[in-house]
């Protein structure tokens, strides 16, 4: 256990002022939870001053307020560039109180002015209709972390600190939150934080000992064990503990001072003498009572310092006079008349405690990252094109050219240092290894000669945690940088709840003009269900498509490029975009190439096209449309068209490939949705559509609902049939192979029934033959494995 | 750092035999990855003996084999009841090798016999079409953990150990796996494991120092820091390190002996003298080379002991003679001729090392939990019924009666000790607090007088980790017990990838007759999107419904009971079921009650019904069907019907409530799917259906695809419009309020257009009035808040 030796000593007077500032923040917190009138308590408190529905979380708030006022002091004393992340984001009213006190809130929302009227509004709006949400959400200036779904605060904090050498990110971790897997998995982030080029994270573990209705695991763990735990993670642990305000104020101030000096000295040493190992970064354990300064007891039951302080400690203030009295005593215990003047303005000696301008944590531009966003310098993606002279005649790994493109993005932006690539240990496996020509994996522990492209200076962030990859990237983007998260398709689901939360943040942020647009969250899913034949069933899951389909409006975009050139075009487009979640799904294995770069660009611009070379329609409408989305699906569809042209030329077939899945949505539901005429121009009004879909087949039905005759869409896709087998067997098991598509096409063209009987038998025989062959030879038939288009 | 003092000393001869057994397992592992012929290397190795596609993971396998043979020795020496969980489940061939060597594999799969023919089959089938998957999946006897999606091994292990006092669960944790959030969040499980009544988990951290393509964080962390870390978590750490086989054999054997005694002495003490604190359970850190005993170098590049050994260390054995030679040398280095006799049988002195009968880890019945399953004693759920004399006239918290039912389930099964309830700190919040009348929260650290129902003996498992709740429950079920996981609806998404993986396991297990059915995974989602008005947008997300809709066949069942009696009936049904994932979605707040218990039972049996009291159809078909699924949706629908009856009696309305969502699926797709006639009897052939759906609205379109005229289904549901607001405002924001439903009903009945204009205006005015009212009064209009049905 370390002590805060060498820290500055604050005067009693300064501590007392800070204490008052803390009281003001606590007062505003309680006011927001309870009051709709009488904000300065100029009158005795009456039931009608109380909101009809009491919503909010008191328990965590005094701790957040305490930390905020102390960070303000530190910022002012040392001119620190700092932002604040509240893990227990349910402490929304506390953070609002602080950004209001420091003035940023009223600058952004002038109607919530720094006077009595403004106070009334501040209180009334909290957690009420048309007002402000209860958590530290996107409307709160200075926030980049809502903290509603607990567990991601450290991941966000480290993401924000990467490549921000002067920034210190103060991150409050709830001790309940500290029980979540994602949070426990985040402590190791210091192993990826380079003191030379990155900023620092100062974690403050808020050990108020309780969560909603019970004690926390760490809350009942001895300091000794806690110290071992975090020393094991590599931190130096500082304890600040107590329930006497002035003692705690003094200890916290001294500890913060000490930690600040420690951080700066690590950085200075690394920056002057070079990197020499992961520093023992400081971590503060703040053990103070939950709901500190709130009611000690209610109806004879202890509240302060227990889980009972978590939400609204006094629930019946409107109906029980004794409770109303308790509330009034509680509010008056802060002496609002000493904190605010008659007009409701914070007294000047207190207001002077807050930092100025952009040093205020609510106004720090890092927390409004779009303000700092510098465009990515993108080399011309066309120069990475594969030569494709004739469609579907050559195989190439679809992700490989993207790897080369990424390599040069790293090169072009080396100076700007604003691009990172995140991946759970699969960059090479995903065939993006060309990046290693210029960029290393970030690694700060010992490096051995046999290691492959490791360096403390790398910007390829490989950690075996989808949560960290996603969370770091989110923090990196929110503070105004660019990035890409590439992962096995199936395991993207591990982070899907984070992606959902992030989409909610983006939706909120777009509605706020003061939030500047940030770079999009780009997700590349590879090693897809169709080609995880070697890893088997657990590695086969295209579910993230469905999760993103459920997002609101235009936030999410889903791309299924059929080949390498389309992938380059889509990736370029996504990397230039702002405020979206872009999902790109494409496999890493060698696949057929279809389009030249010029064609690919046009195809991706349109979002879908008819592939005339693959169909045989004449001037009339085709008999059947073979549609496809996804690389393997394109291959099976084109091969089906090829087979049908040969064996049943009377059947007029059109092939449509969809790159941008959202084009299928009606235009009211997504801005990419095709207008009616264009939809019909591709899919006709009423001809059967056999749709080979990369993901869960039935998702297409929700997309085409509202289109003419949706019942004629016959979709095949991944149907949860999987195992370790050959690539072609995967499409056979899921009944979306070329032969299945041919069978469907024939089934849905009754006009030609007199011709199809022998062909149906032939398809079925091919499938039986496949079944026999792979069991004997353990690989696909050469006619399948090596299939290419011939005229 | 502790040493293994006091352990039994094994003779050199025994260690040498064990070494040979290890060689045999390694040999079989390599054989599975490479060979399709010549399994005993009776001939020189030729290219055609090699499989055409080389799939599998070598790197982790020698470590798994080493551990397995040593656990065998321990089991035999002390008659231990033990199962084995491999975190790095990609080491499938290693575990298969061991269950084959011990004989269990051939008992279950007699065609894979213990002779040369069987060996050939064992090798050929691995990772090949029609063969066995590459991971430690459900076809492998003794496995309850596939290990494909890394991170859950400890959660599963502890789940298996709860209420299994004699069982020891050996759990191998990959050091890459140890980087995942869910795994890091699992170490604390010892804080929930009671030595009196629970078994033990022996974690073995397999520090082979690498993952796929880089070093692991712990792999490059000093032993000192590792010891601090795990001491902080509460373990006593034992290191076994080295690359000299015999030294490691001796150290591992002694350490295992010591750990075993330590476990038993903790248990004995607790069981004789009572619980007195969390023991410092042993944890073994096994630091041995990745791909140990494999090729040291390939083409001049080190392989053994590096990440390059992760998958298939020699890839071109079929084409490069030098590589073929390396492979042959590698295989022969194990001296197969000394391990197996001429006929391919393991030599008797080696076979004698394996335990016998059910002590073999592949045959331990705990790993085939259905064999041990004892029916849950369920009190008659009817006795918890709410009195409902007239539908939609009284409000009651929907989950509360379930809490009473659960209380008595705990009581009835106290002796059997085979039921647990898992929840992330929200039992009270979810209004299930009645369980605390008989059952406490499990808590093993210090308990204070102010604490609420904590005890080391509790079986309410509250931990703030959705991952742990889900993973513990899975482990508990897989070993033959019963349980329920209740959580906030939105945060269920945190564990959805685990639920997906579990569904894959169940699908596989159903196809294997030797796997006995187990109790279903029961998920209760409450605090739903419609009533998380106080927590706001981040807490609003019904996505798990969509995830479960994508599951194959009949594995998943989704219930949306409209009221408390239906919930009781559904819960009883789910708790009796086997091998399903049952999702129950219902809110905890006071809601309208619709059905008496008798009606509820019939309604749930049918899965959906017409509510005749709410409609006004006569003998003809109605003009419009108002369908609904979910509690709040039922209320809005019934209220819409009520309003329409009053204001537009000419409109003939039918109300249909859907409890069992899968009834909507065509019967080919789900066994609950209604046949055509029943579907039409409810929804008509072609009348418009206005469907108020609890979840993301468009999911219904995928359900009704294939039904007559699917385009006439007009669905409203949760549309990602949310914030902190009033309950009714939530349905207004998402355009599924009673007024919106009335508007839709009118819009889709052109027959009455001449009458509807003023009513449309009225609905719109009610909505504007609502908007004004809540902003002024901060709560819903009394006519909404207190609405009940009147005739
Ligand atoms: C992932 C997740 N699960 C559950 C919840 C519900 N929840 C809200 S607050 C809370 C307790 C938080 O405790 P702690 O982190 O200690 O915060 P504090 O004590 O500071 O309020 C819980 C379980 C949540 N917000 N997120
Ligand atoms: C959640 C998850 N992410 C990624 C992968 C892909 N993957 C398979 S094995 C592996 C490395 C595992 O390393 P480790 O746990 O150390 O196992 P071992 O070294 O014993 O092979 C990875 C990243 C996975 N299986 N699961
Ligand atoms: Mg807490
Ligand atoms: Mg490893």
mmCIF file with all atom_site columns, N, CA and C in Angstrom, chain B residues 645-666:
data_model
loop_
_atom_site.group_PDB
_atom_site.id
_atom_site.type_symbol
_atom_site.label_atom_id
_atom_site.label_alt_id
_atom_site.label_comp_id
_atom_site.label_asym_id
_atom_site.label_entity_id
_atom_site.label_seq_id
_atom_site.pdbx_PDB_ins_code
_atom_site.Cartn_x
_atom_site.Cartn_y
_atom_site.Cartn_z
_atom_site.occupancy
_atom_site.B_iso_or_equiv
_atom_site.pdbx_formal_charge
_atom_site.auth_seq_id
_atom_site.auth_comp_id
_atom_site.auth_asym_id
_atom_site.auth_atom_id
_atom_site.pdbx_PDB_model_num
ATOM 1  N N  . UNK B 1 645 ? -64.859 0.051   -30.256 1.00 0.00 ? 645 UNK B N  1
ATOM 2  C CA . UNK B 1 645 ? -66.230 -0.409  -29.998 1.00 0.00 ? 645 UNK B CA 1
ATOM 3  C C  . UNK B 1 645 ? -67.152 0.744   -29.667 1.00 0.00 ? 645 UNK B C  1
ATOM 4  N N  . UNK B 1 646 ? -66.599 1.655   -28.902 1.00 0.00 ? 646 UNK B N  1
ATOM 5  C CA . UNK B 1 646 ? -67.393 2.803   -28.488 1.00 0.00 ? 646 UNK B CA 1
ATOM 6  C C  . UNK B 1 646 ? -67.621 3.786   -29.611 1.00 0.00 ? 646 UNK B C  1
ATOM 7  N N  . UNK B 1 647 ? -66.567 4.085   -30.308 1.00 0.00 ? 647 UNK B N  1
ATOM 8  C CA . UNK B 1 647 ? -66.589 5.211   -31.236 1.00 0.00 ? 647 UNK B CA 1
ATOM 9  C C  . UNK B 1 647 ? -66.928 4.766   -32.655 1.00 0.00 ? 647 UNK B C  1
ATOM 10 N N  . UNK B 1 648 ? -66.726 3.516   -32.986 1.00 0.00 ? 648 UNK B N  1
ATOM 11 C CA . UNK B 1 648 ? -66.958 3.070   -34.364 1.00 0.00 ? 648 UNK B CA 1
ATOM 12 C C  . UNK B 1 648 ? -67.492 1.632   -34.321 1.00 0.00 ? 648 UNK B C  1
ATOM 13 N N  . UNK B 1 649 ? -68.691 1.474   -33.746 1.00 0.00 ? 649 UNK B N  1
ATOM 14 C CA . UNK B 1 649 ? -69.202 0.108   -33.548 1.00 0.00 ? 649 UNK B CA 1
ATOM 15 C C  . UNK B 1 649 ? -69.421 -0.637  -34.862 1.00 0.00 ? 649 UNK B C  1
ATOM 16 N N  . UNK B 1 650 ? -69.488 0.110   -35.952 1.00 0.00 ? 650 UNK B N  1
ATOM 17 C CA . UNK B 1 650 ? -69.658 -0.542  -37.259 1.00 0.00 ? 650 UNK B CA 1
ATOM 18 C C  . UNK B 1 650 ? -68.423 -1.374  -37.628 1.00 0.00 ? 650 UNK B C  1
ATOM 19 N N  . UNK B 1 651 ? -67.306 -1.026  -37.055 1.00 0.00 ? 651 UNK B N  1
ATOM 20 C CA . UNK B 1 651 ? -66.069 -1.757  -37.369 1.00 0.00 ? 651 UNK B CA 1
ATOM 21 C C  . UNK B 1 651 ? -66.041 -3.049  -36.545 1.00 0.00 ? 651 UNK B C  1
ATOM 22 N N  . UNK B 1 652 ? -65.973 -4.168  -37.259 1.00 0.00 ? 652 UNK B N  1
ATOM 23 C CA . UNK B 1 652 ? -65.966 -5.441  -36.551 1.00 0.00 ? 652 UNK B CA 1
ATOM 24 C C  . UNK B 1 652 ? -64.522 -5.858  -36.297 1.00 0.00 ? 652 UNK B C  1
ATOM 25 N N  . UNK B 1 653 ? -64.227 -5.949  -35.034 1.00 0.00 ? 653 UNK B N  1
ATOM 26 C CA . UNK B 1 653 ? -62.847 -6.137  -34.586 1.00 0.00 ? 653 UNK B CA 1
ATOM 27 C C  . UNK B 1 653 ? -62.702 -7.485  -33.894 1.00 0.00 ? 653 UNK B C  1
ATOM 28 N N  . UNK B 1 654 ? -61.601 -8.142  -34.169 1.00 0.00 ? 654 UNK B N  1
ATOM 29 C CA . UNK B 1 654 ? -61.263 -9.342  -33.407 1.00 0.00 ? 654 UNK B CA 1
ATOM 30 C C  . UNK B 1 654 ? -59.931 -9.087  -32.713 1.00 0.00 ? 654 UNK B C  1
ATOM 31 N N  . UNK B 1 655 ? -59.821 -9.508  -31.466 1.00 0.00 ? 655 UNK B N  1
ATOM 32 C CA . UNK B 1 655 ? -58.546 -9.382  -30.747 1.00 0.00 ? 655 UNK B CA 1
ATOM 33 C C  . UNK B 1 655 ? -57.935 -10.769 -30.581 1.00 0.00 ? 655 UNK B C  1
ATOM 34 N N  . UNK B 1 656 ? -56.707 -10.921 -31.015 1.00 0.00 ? 656 UNK B N  1
ATOM 35 C CA . UNK B 1 656 ? -55.988 -12.181 -30.853 1.00 0.00 ? 656 UNK B CA 1
ATOM 36 C C  . UNK B 1 656 ? -54.744 -11.912 -30.017 1.00 0.00 ? 656 UNK B C  1
ATOM 37 N N  . UNK B 1 657 ? -54.560 -12.677 -28.974 1.00 0.00 ? 657 UNK B N  1
ATOM 38 C CA . UNK B 1 657 ? -53.335 -12.557 -28.181 1.00 0.00 ? 657 UNK B CA 1
ATOM 39 C C  . UNK B 1 657 ? -52.453 -13.777 -28.415 1.00 0.00 ? 657 UNK B C  1
ATOM 40 N N  . UNK B 1 658 ? -51.181 -13.492 -28.650 1.00 0.00 ? 658 UNK B N  1
ATOM 41 C CA . UNK B 1 658 ? -50.221 -14.566 -28.906 1.00 0.00 ? 658 UNK B CA 1
ATOM 42 C C  . UNK B 1 658 ? -49.300 -14.700 -27.695 1.00 0.00 ? 658 UNK B C  1
ATOM 43 N N  . UNK B 1 659 ? -49.302 -15.857 -27.066 1.00 0.00 ? 659 UNK B N  1
ATOM 44 C CA . UNK B 1 659 ? -48.378 -16.127 -25.939 1.00 0.00 ? 659 UNK B CA 1
ATOM 45 C C  . UNK B 1 659 ? -47.120 -16.795 -26.472 1.00 0.00 ? 659 UNK B C  1
ATOM 46 N N  . UNK B 1 660 ? -47.336 -17.752 -27.346 1.00 0.00 ? 660 UNK B N  1
ATOM 47 C CA . UNK B 1 660 ? -46.236 -18.590 -27.837 1.00 0.00 ? 660 UNK B CA 1
ATOM 48 C C  . UNK B 1 660 ? -45.910 -18.113 -29.246 1.00 0.00 ? 660 UNK B C  1
ATOM 49 N N  . UNK B 1 661 ? -44.836 -17.358 -29.340 1.00 0.00 ? 661 UNK B N  1
ATOM 50 C CA . UNK B 1 661 ? -44.531 -16.698 -30.615 1.00 0.00 ? 661 UNK B CA 1
ATOM 51 C C  . UNK B 1 661 ? -44.326 -17.705 -31.738 1.00 0.00 ? 661 UNK B C  1
ATOM 52 N N  . UNK B 1 662 ? -43.835 -18.884 -31.380 1.00 0.00 ? 662 UNK B N  1
ATOM 53 C CA . UNK B 1 662 ? -43.494 -19.861 -32.414 1.00 0.00 ? 662 UNK B CA 1
ATOM 54 C C  . UNK B 1 662 ? -44.737 -20.425 -33.099 1.00 0.00 ? 662 UNK B C  1
ATOM 55 N N  . UNK B 1 663 ? -45.910 -20.189 -32.540 1.00 0.00 ? 663 UNK B N  1
ATOM 56 C CA . UNK B 1 663 ? -47.120 -20.642 -33.237 1.00 0.00 ? 663 UNK B CA 1
ATOM 57 C C  . UNK B 1 663 ? -47.256 -19.954 -34.594 1.00 0.00 ? 663 UNK B C  1
ATOM 58 N N  . UNK B 1 664 ? -46.648 -18.801 -34.742 1.00 0.00 ? 664 UNK B N  1
ATOM 59 C CA . UNK B 1 664 ? -46.795 -18.064 -36.003 1.00 0.00 ? 664 UNK B CA 1
ATOM 60 C C  . UNK B 1 664 ? -45.970 -18.686 -37.127 1.00 0.00 ? 664 UNK B C  1
ATOM 61 N N  . UNK B 1 665 ? -44.890 -19.379 -36.754 1.00 0.00 ? 665 UNK B N  1
ATOM 62 C CA . UNK B 1 665 ? -44.042 -20.009 -37.771 1.00 0.00 ? 665 UNK B CA 1
ATOM 63 C C  . UNK B 1 665 ? -44.841 -21.055 -38.542 1.00 0.00 ? 665 UNK B C  1
ATOM 64 N N  . UNK B 1 666 ? -44.581 -21.206 -39.818 1.00 0.00 ? 666 UNK B N  1
ATOM 65 C CA . UNK B 1 666 ? -45.165 -22.345 -40.532 1.00 0.00 ? 666 UNK B CA 1
ATOM 66 C C  . UNK B 1 666 ? -44.745 -23.647 -39.842 1.00 0.00 ? 666 UNK B C  1
#
